[in-house]
Coordinates of C-alpha atoms in Angstrom, one line a residue:
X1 CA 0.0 0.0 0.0
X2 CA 1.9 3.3 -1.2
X3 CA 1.9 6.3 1.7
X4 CA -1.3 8.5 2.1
X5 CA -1.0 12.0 0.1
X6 CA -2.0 15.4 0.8
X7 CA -3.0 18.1 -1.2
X8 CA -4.4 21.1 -0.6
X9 CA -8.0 22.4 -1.7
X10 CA -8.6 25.8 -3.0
X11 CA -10.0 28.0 -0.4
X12 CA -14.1 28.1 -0.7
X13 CA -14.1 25.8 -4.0
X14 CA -17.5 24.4 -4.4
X15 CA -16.6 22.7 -7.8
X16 CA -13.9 20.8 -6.0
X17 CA -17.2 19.1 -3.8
X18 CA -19.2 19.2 -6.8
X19 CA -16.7 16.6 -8.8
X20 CA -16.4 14.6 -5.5
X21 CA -20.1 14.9 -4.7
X22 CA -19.8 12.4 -2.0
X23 CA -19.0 9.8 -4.4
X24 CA -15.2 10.0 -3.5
X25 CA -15.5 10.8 0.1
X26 CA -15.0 8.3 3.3
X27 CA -15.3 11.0 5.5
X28 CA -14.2 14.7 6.9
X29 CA -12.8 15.9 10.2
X30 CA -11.3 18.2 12.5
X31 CA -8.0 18.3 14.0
X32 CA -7.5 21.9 15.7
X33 CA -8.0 24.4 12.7
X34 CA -7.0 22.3 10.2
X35 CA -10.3 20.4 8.2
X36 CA -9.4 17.0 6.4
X37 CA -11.1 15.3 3.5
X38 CA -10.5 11.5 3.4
X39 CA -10.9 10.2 0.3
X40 CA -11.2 6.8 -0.8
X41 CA -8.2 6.3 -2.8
X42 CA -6.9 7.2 0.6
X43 CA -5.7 10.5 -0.6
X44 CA -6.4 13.2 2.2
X45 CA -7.1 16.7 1.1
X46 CA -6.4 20.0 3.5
X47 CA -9.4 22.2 3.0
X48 CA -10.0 25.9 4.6
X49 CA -13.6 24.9 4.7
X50 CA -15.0 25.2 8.1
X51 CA -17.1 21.8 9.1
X52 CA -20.2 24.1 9.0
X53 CA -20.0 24.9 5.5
X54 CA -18.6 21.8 4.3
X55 CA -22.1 20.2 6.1
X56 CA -24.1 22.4 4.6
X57 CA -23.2 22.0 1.5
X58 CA -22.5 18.4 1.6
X59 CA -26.3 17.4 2.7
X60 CA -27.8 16.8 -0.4
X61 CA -24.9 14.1 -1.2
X62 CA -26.2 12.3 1.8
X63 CA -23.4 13.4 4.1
X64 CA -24.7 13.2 7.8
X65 CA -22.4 15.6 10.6
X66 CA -21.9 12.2 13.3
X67 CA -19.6 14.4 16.2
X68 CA -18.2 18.0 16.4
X69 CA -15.4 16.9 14.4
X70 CA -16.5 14.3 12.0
X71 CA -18.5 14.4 8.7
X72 CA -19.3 11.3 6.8
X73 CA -21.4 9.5 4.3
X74 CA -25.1 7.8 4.9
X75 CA -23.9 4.8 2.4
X76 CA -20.4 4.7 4.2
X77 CA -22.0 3.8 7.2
X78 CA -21.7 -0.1 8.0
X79 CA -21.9 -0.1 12.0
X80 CA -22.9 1.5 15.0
X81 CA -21.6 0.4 18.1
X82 CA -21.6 1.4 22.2
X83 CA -18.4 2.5 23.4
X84 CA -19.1 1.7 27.3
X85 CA -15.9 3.4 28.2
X86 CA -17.1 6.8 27.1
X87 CA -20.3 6.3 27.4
X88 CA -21.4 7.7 23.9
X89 CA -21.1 5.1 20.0
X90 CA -18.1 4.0 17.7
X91 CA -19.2 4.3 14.1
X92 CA -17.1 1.9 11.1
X93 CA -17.4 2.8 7.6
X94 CA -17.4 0.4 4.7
X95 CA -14.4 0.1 2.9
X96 CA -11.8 1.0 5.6
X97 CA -10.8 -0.1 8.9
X98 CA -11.5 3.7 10.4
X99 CA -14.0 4.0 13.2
X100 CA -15.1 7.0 14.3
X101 CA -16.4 8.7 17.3
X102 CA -20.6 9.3 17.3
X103 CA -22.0 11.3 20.0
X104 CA -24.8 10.9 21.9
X105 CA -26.9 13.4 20.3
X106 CA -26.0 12.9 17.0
X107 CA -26.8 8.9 17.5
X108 CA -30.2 9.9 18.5
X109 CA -30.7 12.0 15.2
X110 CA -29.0 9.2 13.4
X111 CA -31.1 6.5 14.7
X112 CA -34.6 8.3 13.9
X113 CA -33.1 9.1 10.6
X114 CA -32.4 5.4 9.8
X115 CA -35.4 3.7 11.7
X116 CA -38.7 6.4 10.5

């Protein structure tokens, strides 16, 4: 397997989303001020985009904000699991062995979302 790259995003480029439109996307987060799209040619892209724009305009691709600092895909979604130790959920996405962290709150939303 050949070493994740980086490149950096355009500051406020909607086409950039546009061409992925979700399609290419395992998921986004936040680390401090710096937003990360994981892609899934495991490729990570450095973005300027705050999380709150990058929700917003990633909704109608079916992209669901799971914790303060994550973003992912409804279709990436494979399992949801209790993490006892912290009292909240572990989420795993298809296709990789990443598992993120789903709060409380948002695993509430998530649920009625899935289950209605």
């Amino acid at each position: 397997m050949s070493p994740t790259s980086y490149r950096t995003a355009p500051p406020r480029d909607d086409k950039i989303l546009e061409k992925l439109g979700g399609v290419l996307i395992n998921y986004i987060e936040k680390k401090k001020d710096n937003t990360k799209i994981h892609l899934v040619n495991e490729e990570i892209i450095d973005s300027k985009e705050s999380l709150n724009d990058l929700e917003i305009k990633l909704q109608s691709y079916g992209f669901f904000r799971i914790h303060q600092s994550y973003i992912v895909p409804f279709k990436k979604i494979e399992e949801i699991k209790p993490d006892n130790y912290m009292k909240s959920y572990n989420l795993k996405l298809k296709d990789t062995d990443e598992i993120l962290s789903l709060s409380r709150n948002k695993y509430k939303i998530l649920k009625d979302m899935l289950f209605d």
